[in-house]
mmCIF file of C-alpha atoms and ligand atoms in Angstrom:
data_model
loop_
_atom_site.group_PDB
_atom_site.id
_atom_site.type_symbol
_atom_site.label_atom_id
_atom_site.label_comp_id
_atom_site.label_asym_id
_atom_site.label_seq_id
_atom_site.Cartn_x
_atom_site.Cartn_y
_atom_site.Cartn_z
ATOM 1 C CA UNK A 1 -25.232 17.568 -0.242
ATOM 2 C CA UNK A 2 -22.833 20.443 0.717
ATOM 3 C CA UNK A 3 -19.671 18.788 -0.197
ATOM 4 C CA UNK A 4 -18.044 19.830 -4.052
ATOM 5 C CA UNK A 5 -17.955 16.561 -6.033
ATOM 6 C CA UNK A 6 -14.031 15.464 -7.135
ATOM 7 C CA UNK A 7 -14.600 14.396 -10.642
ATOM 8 C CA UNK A 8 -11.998 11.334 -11.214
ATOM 9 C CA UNK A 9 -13.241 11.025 -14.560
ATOM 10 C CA UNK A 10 -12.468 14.401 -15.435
ATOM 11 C CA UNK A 11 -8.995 14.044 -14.345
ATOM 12 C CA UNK A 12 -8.768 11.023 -15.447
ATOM 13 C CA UNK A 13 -9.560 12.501 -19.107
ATOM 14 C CA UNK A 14 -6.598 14.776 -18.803
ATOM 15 C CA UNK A 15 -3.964 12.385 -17.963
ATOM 16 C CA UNK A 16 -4.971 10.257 -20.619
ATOM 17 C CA UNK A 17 -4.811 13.210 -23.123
ATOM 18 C CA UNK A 18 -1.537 13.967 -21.875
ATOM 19 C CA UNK A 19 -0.398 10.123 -22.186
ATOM 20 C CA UNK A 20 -1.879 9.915 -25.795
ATOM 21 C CA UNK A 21 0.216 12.809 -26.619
ATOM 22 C CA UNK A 22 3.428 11.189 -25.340
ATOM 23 C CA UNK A 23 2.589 8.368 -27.235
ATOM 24 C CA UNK A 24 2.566 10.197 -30.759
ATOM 25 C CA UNK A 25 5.661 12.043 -29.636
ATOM 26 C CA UNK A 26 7.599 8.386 -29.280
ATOM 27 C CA UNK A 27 5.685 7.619 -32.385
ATOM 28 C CA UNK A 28 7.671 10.197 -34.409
ATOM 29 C CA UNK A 29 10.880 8.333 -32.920
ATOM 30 C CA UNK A 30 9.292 4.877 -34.188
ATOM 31 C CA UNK A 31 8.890 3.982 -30.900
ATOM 32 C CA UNK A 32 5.242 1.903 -29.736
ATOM 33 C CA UNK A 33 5.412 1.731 -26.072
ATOM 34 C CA UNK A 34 3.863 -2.605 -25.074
ATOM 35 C CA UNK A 35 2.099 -3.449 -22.121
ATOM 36 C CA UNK A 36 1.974 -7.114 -21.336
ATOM 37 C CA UNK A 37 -1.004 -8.656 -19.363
ATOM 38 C CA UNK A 38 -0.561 -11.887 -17.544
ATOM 39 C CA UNK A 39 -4.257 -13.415 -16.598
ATOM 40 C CA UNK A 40 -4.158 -16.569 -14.568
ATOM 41 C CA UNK A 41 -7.392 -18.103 -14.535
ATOM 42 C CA UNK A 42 -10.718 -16.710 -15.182
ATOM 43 C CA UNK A 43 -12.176 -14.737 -12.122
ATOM 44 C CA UNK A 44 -15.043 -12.720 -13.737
ATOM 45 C CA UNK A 45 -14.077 -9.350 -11.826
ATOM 46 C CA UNK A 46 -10.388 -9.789 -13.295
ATOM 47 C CA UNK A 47 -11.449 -10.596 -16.665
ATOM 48 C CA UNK A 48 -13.469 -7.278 -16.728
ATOM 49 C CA UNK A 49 -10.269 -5.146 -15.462
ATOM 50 C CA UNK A 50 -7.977 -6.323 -17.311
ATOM 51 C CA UNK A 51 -10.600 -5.883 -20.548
ATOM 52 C CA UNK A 52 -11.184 -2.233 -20.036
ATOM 53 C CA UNK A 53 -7.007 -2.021 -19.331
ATOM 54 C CA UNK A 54 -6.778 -3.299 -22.952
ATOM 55 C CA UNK A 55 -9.183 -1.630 -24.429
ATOM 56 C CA UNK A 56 -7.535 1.710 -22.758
ATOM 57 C CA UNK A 57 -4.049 0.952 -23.809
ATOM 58 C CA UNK A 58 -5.442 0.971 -27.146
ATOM 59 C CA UNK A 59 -7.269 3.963 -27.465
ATOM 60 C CA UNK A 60 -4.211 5.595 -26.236
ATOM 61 C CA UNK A 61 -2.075 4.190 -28.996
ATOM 62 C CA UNK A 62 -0.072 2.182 -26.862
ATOM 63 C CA UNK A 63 0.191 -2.002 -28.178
ATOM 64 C CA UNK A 64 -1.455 -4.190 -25.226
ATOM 65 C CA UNK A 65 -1.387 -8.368 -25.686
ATOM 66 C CA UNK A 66 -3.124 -10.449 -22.420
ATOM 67 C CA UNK A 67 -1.688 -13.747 -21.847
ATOM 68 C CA UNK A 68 -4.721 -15.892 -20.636
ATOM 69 C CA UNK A 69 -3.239 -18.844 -18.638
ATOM 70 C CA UNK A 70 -4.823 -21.977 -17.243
ATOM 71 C CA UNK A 71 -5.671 -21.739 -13.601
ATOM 72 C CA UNK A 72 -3.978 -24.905 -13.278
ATOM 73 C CA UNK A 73 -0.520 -23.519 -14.596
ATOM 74 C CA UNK A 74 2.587 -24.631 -12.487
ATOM 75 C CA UNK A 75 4.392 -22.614 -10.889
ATOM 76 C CA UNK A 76 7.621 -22.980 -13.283
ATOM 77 C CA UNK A 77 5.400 -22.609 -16.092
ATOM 78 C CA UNK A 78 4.626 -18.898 -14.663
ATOM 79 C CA UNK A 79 7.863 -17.791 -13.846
ATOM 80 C CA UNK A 80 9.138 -19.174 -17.652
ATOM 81 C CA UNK A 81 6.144 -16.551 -19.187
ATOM 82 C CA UNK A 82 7.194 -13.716 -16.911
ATOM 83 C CA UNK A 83 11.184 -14.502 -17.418
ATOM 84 C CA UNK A 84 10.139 -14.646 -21.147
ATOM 85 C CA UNK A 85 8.557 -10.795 -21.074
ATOM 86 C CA UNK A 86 11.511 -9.533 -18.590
ATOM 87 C CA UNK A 87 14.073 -10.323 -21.430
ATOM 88 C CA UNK A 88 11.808 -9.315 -24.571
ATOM 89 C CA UNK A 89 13.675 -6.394 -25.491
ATOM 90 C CA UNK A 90 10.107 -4.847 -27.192
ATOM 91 C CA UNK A 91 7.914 -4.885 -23.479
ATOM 92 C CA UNK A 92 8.175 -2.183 -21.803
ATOM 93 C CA UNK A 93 5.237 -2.901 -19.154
ATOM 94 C CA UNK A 94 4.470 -6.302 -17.712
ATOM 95 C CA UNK A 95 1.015 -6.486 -15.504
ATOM 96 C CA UNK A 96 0.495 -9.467 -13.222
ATOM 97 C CA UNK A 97 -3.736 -9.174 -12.379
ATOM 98 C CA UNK A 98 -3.993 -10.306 -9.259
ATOM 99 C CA UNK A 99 -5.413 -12.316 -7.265
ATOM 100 C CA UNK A 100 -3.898 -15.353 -8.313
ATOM 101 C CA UNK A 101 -5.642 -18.714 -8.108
ATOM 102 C CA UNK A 102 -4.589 -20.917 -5.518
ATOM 103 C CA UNK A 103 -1.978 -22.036 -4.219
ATOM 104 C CA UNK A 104 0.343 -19.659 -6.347
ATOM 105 C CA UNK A 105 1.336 -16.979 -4.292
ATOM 106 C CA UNK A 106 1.213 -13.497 -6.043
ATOM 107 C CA UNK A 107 4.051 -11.791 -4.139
ATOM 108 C CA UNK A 108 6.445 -14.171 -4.940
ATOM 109 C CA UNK A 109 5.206 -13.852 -8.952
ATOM 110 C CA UNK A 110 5.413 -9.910 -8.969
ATOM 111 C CA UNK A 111 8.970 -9.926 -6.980
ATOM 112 C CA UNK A 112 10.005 -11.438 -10.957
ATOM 113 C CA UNK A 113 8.685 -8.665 -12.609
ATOM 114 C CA UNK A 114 11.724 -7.062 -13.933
ATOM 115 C CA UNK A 115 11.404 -3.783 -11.558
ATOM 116 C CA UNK A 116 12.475 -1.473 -14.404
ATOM 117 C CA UNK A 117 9.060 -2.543 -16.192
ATOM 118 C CA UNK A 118 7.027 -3.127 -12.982
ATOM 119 C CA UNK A 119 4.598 -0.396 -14.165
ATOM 120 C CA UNK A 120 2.084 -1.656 -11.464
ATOM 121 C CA UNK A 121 4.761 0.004 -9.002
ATOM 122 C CA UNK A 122 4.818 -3.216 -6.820
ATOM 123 C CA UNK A 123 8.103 -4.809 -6.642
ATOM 124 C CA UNK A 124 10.013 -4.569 -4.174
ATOM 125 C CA UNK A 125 12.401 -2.424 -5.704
ATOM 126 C CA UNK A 126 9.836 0.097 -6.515
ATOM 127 C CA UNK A 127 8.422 0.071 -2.909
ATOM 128 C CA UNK A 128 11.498 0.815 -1.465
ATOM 129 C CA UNK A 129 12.124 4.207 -3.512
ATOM 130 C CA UNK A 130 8.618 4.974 -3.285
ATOM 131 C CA UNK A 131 8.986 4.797 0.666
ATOM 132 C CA UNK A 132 12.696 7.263 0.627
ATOM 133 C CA UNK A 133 10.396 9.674 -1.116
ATOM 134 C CA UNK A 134 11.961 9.169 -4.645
ATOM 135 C CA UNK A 135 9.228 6.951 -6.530
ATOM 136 C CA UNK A 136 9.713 5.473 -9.334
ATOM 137 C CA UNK A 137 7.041 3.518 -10.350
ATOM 138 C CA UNK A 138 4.310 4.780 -8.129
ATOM 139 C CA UNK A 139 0.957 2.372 -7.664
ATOM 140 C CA UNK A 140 -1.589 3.674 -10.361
ATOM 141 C CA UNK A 141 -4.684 3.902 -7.868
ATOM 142 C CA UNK A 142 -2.429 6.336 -4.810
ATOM 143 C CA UNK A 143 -0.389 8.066 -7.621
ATOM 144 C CA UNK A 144 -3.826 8.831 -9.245
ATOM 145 C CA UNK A 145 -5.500 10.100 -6.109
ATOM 146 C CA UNK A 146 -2.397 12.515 -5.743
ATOM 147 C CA UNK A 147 -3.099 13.919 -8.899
ATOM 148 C CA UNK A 148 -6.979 14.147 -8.030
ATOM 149 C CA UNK A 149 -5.869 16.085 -4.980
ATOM 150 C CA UNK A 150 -3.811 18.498 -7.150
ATOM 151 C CA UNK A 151 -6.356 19.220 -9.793
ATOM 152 C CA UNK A 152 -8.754 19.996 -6.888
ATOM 153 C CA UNK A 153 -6.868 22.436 -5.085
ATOM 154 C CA UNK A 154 -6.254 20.739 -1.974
ATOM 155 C CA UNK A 155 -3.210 21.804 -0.092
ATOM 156 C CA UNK A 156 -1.469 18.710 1.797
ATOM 157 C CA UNK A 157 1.420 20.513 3.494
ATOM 158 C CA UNK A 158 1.051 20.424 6.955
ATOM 159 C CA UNK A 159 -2.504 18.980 6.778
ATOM 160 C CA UNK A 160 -3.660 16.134 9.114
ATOM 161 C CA UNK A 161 -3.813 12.990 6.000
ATOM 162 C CA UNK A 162 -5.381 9.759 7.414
ATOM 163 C CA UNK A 163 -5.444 6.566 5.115
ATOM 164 C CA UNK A 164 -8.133 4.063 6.325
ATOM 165 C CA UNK A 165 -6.614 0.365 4.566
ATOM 166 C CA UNK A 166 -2.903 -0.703 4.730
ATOM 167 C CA UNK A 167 -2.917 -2.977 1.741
ATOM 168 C CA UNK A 168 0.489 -2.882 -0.490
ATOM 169 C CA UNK A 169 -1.819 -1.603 -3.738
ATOM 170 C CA UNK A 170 -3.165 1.386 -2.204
ATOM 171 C CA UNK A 171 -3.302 2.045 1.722
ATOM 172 C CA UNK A 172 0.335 1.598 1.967
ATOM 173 C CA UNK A 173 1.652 3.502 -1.136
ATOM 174 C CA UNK A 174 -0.901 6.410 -0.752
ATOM 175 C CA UNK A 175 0.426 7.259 2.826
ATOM 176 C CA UNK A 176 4.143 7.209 1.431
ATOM 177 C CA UNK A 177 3.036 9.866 -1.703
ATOM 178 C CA UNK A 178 1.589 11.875 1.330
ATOM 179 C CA UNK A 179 3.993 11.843 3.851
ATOM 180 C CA UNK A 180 6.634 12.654 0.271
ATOM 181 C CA UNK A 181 4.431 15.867 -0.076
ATOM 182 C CA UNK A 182 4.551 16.585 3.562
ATOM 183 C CA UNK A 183 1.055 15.703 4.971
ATOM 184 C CA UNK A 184 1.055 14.371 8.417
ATOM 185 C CA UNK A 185 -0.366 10.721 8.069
ATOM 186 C CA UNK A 186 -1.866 8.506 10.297
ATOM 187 C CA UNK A 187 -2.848 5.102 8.736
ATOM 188 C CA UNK A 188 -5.587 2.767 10.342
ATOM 189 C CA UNK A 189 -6.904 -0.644 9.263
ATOM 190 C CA UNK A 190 -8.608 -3.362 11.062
ATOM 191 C CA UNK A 191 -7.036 -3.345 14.830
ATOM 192 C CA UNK A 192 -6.909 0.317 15.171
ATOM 193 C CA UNK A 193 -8.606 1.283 18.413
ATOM 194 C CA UNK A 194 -11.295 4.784 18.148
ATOM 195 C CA UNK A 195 -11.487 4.781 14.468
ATOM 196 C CA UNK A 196 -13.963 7.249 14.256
ATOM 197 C CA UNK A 197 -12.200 9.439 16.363
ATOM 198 C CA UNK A 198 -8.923 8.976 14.744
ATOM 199 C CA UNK A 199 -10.516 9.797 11.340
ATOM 200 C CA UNK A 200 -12.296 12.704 12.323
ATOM 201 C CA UNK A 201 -9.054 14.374 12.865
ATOM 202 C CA UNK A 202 -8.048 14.198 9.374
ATOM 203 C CA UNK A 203 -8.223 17.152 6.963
ATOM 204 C CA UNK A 204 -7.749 14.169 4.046
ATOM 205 C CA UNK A 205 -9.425 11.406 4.480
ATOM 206 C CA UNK A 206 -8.636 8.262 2.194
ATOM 207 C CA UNK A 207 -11.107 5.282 2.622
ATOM 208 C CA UNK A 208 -9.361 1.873 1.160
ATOM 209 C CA UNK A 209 -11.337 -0.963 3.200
ATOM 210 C CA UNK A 210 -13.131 -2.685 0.724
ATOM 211 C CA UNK A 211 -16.671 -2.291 3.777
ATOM 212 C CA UNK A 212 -19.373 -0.722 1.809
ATOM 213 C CA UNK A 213 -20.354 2.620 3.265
ATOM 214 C CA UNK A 214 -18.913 1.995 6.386
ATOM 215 C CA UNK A 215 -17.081 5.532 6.693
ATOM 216 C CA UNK A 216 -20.242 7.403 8.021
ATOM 217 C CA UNK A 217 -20.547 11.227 8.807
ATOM 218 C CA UNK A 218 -18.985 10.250 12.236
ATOM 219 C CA UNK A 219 -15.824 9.642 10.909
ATOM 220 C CA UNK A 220 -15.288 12.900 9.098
ATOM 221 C CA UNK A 221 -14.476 16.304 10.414
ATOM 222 C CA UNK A 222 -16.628 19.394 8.827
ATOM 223 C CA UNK A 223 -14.965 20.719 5.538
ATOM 224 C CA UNK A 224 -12.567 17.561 5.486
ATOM 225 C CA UNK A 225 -11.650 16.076 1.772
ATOM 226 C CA UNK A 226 -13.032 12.711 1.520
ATOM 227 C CA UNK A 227 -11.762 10.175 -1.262
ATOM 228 C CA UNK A 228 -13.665 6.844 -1.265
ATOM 229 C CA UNK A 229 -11.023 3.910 -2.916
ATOM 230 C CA UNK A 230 -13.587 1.393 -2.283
ATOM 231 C CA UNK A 231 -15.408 -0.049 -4.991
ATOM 232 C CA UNK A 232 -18.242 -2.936 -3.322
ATOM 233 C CA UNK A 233 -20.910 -4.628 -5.225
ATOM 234 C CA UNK A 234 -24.113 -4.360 -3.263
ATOM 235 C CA UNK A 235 -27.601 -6.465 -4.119
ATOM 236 C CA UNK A 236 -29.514 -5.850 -1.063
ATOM 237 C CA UNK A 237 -32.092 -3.205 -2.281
ATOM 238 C CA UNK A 238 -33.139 -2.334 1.480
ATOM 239 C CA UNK A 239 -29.701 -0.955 1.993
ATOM 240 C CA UNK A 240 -29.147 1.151 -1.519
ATOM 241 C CA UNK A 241 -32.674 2.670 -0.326
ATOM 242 C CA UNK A 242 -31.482 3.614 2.788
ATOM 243 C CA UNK A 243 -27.915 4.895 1.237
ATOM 244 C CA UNK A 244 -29.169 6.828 -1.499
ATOM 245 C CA UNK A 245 -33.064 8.222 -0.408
ATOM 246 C CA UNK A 246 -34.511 8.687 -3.605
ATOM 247 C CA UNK A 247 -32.302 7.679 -6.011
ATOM 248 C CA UNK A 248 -34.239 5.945 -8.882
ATOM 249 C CA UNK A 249 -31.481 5.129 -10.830
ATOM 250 C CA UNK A 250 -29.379 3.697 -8.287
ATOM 251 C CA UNK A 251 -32.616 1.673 -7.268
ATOM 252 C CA UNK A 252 -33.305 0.412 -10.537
ATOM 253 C CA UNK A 253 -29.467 -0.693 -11.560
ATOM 254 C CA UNK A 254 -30.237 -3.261 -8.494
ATOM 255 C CA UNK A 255 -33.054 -3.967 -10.047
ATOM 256 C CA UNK A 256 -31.986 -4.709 -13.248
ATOM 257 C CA UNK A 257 -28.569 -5.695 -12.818
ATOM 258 C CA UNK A 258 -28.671 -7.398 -9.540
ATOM 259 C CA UNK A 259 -26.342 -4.816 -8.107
ATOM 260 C CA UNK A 260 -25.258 -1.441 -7.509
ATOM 261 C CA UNK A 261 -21.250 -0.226 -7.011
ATOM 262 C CA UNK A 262 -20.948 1.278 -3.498
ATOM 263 C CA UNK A 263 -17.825 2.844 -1.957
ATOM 264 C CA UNK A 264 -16.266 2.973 1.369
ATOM 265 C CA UNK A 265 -17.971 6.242 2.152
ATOM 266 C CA UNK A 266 -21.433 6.838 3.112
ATOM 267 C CA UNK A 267 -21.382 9.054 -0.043
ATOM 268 C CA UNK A 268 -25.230 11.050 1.111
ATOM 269 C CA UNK A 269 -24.360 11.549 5.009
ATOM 270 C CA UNK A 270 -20.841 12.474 4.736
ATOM 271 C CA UNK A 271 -21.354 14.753 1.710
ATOM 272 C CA UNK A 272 -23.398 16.630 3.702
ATOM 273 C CA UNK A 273 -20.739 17.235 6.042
ATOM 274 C CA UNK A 274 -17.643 17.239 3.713
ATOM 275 C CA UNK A 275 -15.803 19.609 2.276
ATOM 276 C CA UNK A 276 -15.436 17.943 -0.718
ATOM 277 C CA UNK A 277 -15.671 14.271 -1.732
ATOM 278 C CA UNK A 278 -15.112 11.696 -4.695
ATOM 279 C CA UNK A 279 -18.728 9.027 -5.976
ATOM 280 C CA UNK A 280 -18.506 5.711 -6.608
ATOM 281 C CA UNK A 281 -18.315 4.901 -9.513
ATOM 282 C CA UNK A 282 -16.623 8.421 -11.257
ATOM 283 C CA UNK A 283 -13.870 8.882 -8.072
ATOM 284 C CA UNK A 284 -11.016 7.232 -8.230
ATOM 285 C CA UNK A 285 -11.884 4.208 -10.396
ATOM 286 C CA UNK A 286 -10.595 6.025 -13.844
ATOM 287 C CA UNK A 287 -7.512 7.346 -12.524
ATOM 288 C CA UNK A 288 -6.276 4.122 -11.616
ATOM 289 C CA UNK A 289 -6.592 2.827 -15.888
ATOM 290 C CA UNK A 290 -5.122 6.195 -16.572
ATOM 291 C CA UNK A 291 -2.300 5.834 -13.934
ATOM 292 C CA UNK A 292 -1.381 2.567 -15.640
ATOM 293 C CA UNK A 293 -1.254 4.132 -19.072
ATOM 294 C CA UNK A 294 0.744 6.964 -17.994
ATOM 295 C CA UNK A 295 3.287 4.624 -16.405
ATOM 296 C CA UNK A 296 4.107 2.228 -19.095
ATOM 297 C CA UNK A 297 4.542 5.601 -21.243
ATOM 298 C CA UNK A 298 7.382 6.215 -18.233
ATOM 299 C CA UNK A 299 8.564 2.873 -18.539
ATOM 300 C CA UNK A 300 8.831 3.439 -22.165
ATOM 301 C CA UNK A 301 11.131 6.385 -22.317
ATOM 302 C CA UNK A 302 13.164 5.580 -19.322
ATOM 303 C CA UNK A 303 14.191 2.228 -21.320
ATOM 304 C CA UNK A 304 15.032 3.832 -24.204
ATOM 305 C CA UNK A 305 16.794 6.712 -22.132
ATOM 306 C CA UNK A 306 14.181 9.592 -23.515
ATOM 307 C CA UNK A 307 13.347 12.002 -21.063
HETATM 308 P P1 NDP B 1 -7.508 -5.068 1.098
HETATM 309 O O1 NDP B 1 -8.583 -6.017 1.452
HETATM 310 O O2 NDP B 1 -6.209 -5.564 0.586
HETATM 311 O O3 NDP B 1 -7.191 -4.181 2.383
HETATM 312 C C1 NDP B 1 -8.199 -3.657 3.172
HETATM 313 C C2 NDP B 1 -7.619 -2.861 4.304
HETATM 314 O O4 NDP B 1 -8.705 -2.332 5.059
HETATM 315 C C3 NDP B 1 -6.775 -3.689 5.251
HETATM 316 O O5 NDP B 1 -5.640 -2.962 5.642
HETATM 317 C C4 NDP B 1 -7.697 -3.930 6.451
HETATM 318 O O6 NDP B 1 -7.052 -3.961 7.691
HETATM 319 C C5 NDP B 1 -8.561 -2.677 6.408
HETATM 320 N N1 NDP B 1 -9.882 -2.947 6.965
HETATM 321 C C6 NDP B 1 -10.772 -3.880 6.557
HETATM 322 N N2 NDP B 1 -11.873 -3.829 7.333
HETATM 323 C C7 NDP B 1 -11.669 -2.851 8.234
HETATM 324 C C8 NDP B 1 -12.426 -2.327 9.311
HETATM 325 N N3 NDP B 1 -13.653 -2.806 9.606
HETATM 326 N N4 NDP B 1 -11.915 -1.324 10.032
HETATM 327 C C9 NDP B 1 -10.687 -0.838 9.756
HETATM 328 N N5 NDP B 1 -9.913 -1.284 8.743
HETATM 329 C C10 NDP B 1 -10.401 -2.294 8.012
HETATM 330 O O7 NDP B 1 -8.172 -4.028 0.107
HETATM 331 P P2 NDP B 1 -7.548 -3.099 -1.060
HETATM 332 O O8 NDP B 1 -6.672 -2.060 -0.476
HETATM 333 O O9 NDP B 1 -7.050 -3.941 -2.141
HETATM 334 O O10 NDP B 1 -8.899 -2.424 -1.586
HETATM 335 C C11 NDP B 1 -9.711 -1.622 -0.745
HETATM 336 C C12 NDP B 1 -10.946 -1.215 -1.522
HETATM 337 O O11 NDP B 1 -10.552 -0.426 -2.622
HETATM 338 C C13 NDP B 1 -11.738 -2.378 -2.124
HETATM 339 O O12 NDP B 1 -13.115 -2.027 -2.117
HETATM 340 C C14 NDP B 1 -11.239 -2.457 -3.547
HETATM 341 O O13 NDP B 1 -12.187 -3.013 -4.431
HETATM 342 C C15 NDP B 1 -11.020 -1.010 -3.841
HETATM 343 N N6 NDP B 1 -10.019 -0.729 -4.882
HETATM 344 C C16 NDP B 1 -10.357 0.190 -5.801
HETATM 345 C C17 NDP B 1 -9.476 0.552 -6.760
HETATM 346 C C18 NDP B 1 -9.879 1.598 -7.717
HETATM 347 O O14 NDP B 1 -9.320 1.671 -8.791
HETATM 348 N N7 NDP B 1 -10.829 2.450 -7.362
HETATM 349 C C19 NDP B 1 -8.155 -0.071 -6.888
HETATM 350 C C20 NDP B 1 -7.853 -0.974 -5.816
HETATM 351 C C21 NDP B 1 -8.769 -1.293 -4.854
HETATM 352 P P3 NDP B 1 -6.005 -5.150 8.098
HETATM 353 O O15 NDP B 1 -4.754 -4.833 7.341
HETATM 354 O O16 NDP B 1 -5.842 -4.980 9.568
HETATM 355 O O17 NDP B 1 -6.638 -6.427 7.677
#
């Protein structure tokens, strides 16, 4: 391993320092910012997020209530609890977890969200500004991995940026904070011919796939910055052997919990030719929890007109 580690978890720390600071300065003004959860359903992997987003909001100071709904709500039903939130006068944040059960259709759910409290940055609105280089609410995974980026030195000016996924909640928004700091970005996803090749010519390299380890030393160019989005639950032993040579611990997490989290990078080969690169789990993960928090602090004060 050649490559320095980015420690997400470190930054992360800071930004929520910084939030819970903001939050005892609207304190003094009697202000508590709100976050409002809507969970539809009860997919396991959303009930965990949107857990450790409450429990976060909390320890920050800031007053988080989840709305569990049947996965059987209507339609109507859904739009009255969001309409409900968009004209409380006390939420500042609302938070749609996604996915949503079928058949409702989460775009058309999150283009309700009142964009001025869309802390998620995902309304249309919010895309729009975020894409003429003026963001407003800016997604809490990409903004997060910009601030990763800063802490660590990295200069983006000029530099060759490629972003591997073109999903709305991270491939998409992280090329726009890029290109907005002047990177020259390429962005790939599934039909993109050479991939390899094309991603070897970045000098940042953001993996957002969701294909465990499939960004191999191949794809990276020596000395490149590597940050791994993905976040994959993997159960075959055979393959966290082969990933991580010698890692006990890794080993017996499968072992024990049936699984072990794996990113998009081939964390072992490419940090050996890397320049520097973000683990799974400790990368980007925490940013994204301490993106959220620092947003609904935004939302907060820019509804109340505080700077
Ligand atoms: P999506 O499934 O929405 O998007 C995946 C993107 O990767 C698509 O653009 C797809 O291309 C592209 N892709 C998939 N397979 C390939 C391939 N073989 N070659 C090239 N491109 C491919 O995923 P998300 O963006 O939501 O999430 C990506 C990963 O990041 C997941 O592992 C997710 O769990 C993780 N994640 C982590 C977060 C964190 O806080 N750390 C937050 C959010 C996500 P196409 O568009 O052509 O289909």
């Amino acid at each position: 391993m050649t490559a320095r580690v980015l420690d997400g978890a470190a930054v992360a720390a800071t930004i929520r320092q910084r939030v819970a600071g903001e939050v005892r300065e609207l304190a003094d003004q009697g202000v508590v910012p709100r976050l409002e959860v809507i969970l539809v359903g009860g997919d396991p992997a959303s009930r965990v997020y949107v857990g450790s987003k409450g429990r976060a909001c909390r320890e920050a100071g800031i007053r988080s209530d989840t709305h569990v709904l049947a996965a059987d709500i209507g339609a109507g039903e859904l739009r009255t609890v969001i309409e409900g939130l968009n004209a409380d006068a006390d939420v500042d944040g609302i938070l749609l977890q996604l996915p949503l059960p079928k058949p409702l259709d989460g775009r058309a759910f999150l283009d309700l969200i009142d964009p001025g409290k869309d802390i998620d940055g995902f309304h249309p609105t919010n895309v729009g500004l975020l894409h003429q280089g003026r963001p407003s609410f800016a997604p809490c995974t990409p903004a997060g991995i910009m601030e990763l980026l800063d802490a660590g030195g990295v200069p983006l000016e000029g530099a060759r940026a490629v972003v591997l996924g073109r999903s709305e909640i991270v491939g998409k928004p992280m090329a726009a904070l890029l290109l907005a700091r002047h990177a020259t970005v390429t962005t790939c996803h599934s039909r993109t011919r050479d991939l390899a090749a094309v991603c070897r010519e970045a000098d940042v390299l953001v993996a957002a796939i969701g294909r465990p380890a499939m960004v191999t030393h191949e794809f990276v160019k020596p000395g490149a910055v590597v940050i791994d989005v993905g976040i994959n639950r993997v159960d075959d032993a055979a393959l966290v052997a082969r990933l991580y040579p010698g890692d006990a611990a890794r080993a017996e997490q499968v072992a024990k919990k049936g699984y072990t989290l794996v990113g998009d990078v081939d964390f072992v080969a490419v940090g050996a030719v890397a320049g520097a690169i973000t683990p799974v789990p400790g990368g980007v993960g925490p940013l994204t929890i301490a993106g959220l928090l620092a947003n609904t602090v935004l939302a907060a004060k820019r509804r109340r007109g505080i700077e």
